[in-house]
Amino acid sequence: GLSTRMGGQTKALLPLGQDTFVTHIIRTFNEAGVADVVVVVGHQADRIEQVVRSSGLSARVVLNRDFER
């Protein structure tokens, strides 16, 4: 979505402890032994992808070009 209910803030990038929401979820899956974590992004894709890539966590980022639909 476009984060309209969040006042424009992207939920995936909100702080959660030492992580962001998205990196916390990825970390949880990695620690549980999930071998293939896929993060599907749309709105704010570049920002989210940068955070995921810089986290050093194991996850693939896939772009949903139709996220506004």
Short mmCIF file of C-alpha atoms in Angstrom, two decimals, residues 23-69:
data_model
loop_
_atom_site.label_atom_id
_atom_site.label_comp_id
_atom_site.label_asym_id
_atom_site.label_seq_id
_atom_site.Cartn_x
_atom_site.Cartn_y
_atom_site.Cartn_z
CA THR A 23 14.62 -6.35 9.21
CA HIS A 24 13.11 -7.69 12.44
CA ILE A 25 10.86 -9.99 10.42
CA ILE A 26 13.73 -11.10 8.16
CA ARG A 27 15.95 -11.76 11.20
CA THR A 28 13.19 -13.83 12.82
CA PHE A 29 12.82 -15.97 9.69
CA ASN A 30 16.61 -16.35 9.32
CA GLU A 31 16.97 -17.43 12.96
CA ALA A 32 14.14 -19.94 12.47
CA GLY A 33 16.08 -21.54 9.63
CA VAL A 34 13.94 -20.31 6.74
CA ALA A 35 16.23 -20.69 3.74
CA ASP A 36 14.50 -18.39 1.26
CA VAL A 37 13.07 -15.14 2.61
CA VAL A 38 11.42 -12.97 -0.05
CA VAL A 39 10.53 -9.33 0.61
CA VAL A 40 8.05 -7.97 -1.93
CA VAL A 41 8.28 -4.20 -2.24
CA GLY A 42 6.28 -1.53 -4.04
CA HIS A 43 5.84 1.91 -2.47
CA GLN A 44 9.20 3.24 -1.23
CA ALA A 45 10.88 0.23 -2.86
CA ASP A 46 14.31 1.85 -3.16
CA ARG A 47 14.42 2.84 0.51
CA ILE A 48 13.25 -0.56 1.72
CA GLU A 49 15.65 -2.42 -0.56
CA GLN A 50 18.55 -0.30 0.69
CA VAL A 51 17.70 -1.11 4.32
CA VAL A 52 17.36 -4.83 3.58
CA ARG A 53 20.62 -4.99 1.62
CA SER A 54 22.61 -2.99 4.19
CA SER A 55 21.32 -5.17 7.05
CA GLY A 56 23.47 -8.11 5.97
CA LEU A 57 20.51 -10.44 6.49
CA SER A 58 19.64 -13.18 4.03
CA ALA A 59 16.64 -12.07 1.95
CA ARG A 60 15.69 -11.51 -1.66
CA VAL A 61 13.92 -8.31 -2.65
CA VAL A 62 11.32 -8.51 -5.44
CA LEU A 63 9.56 -5.49 -6.94
CA ASN A 64 5.78 -5.52 -7.37
CA ARG A 65 5.28 -2.96 -10.14
CA ASP A 66 1.50 -3.11 -9.69
CA PHE A 67 1.50 -2.13 -5.99
CA GLU A 68 -0.93 0.78 -6.49
CA ARG A 69 -3.63 -1.49 -7.84
#
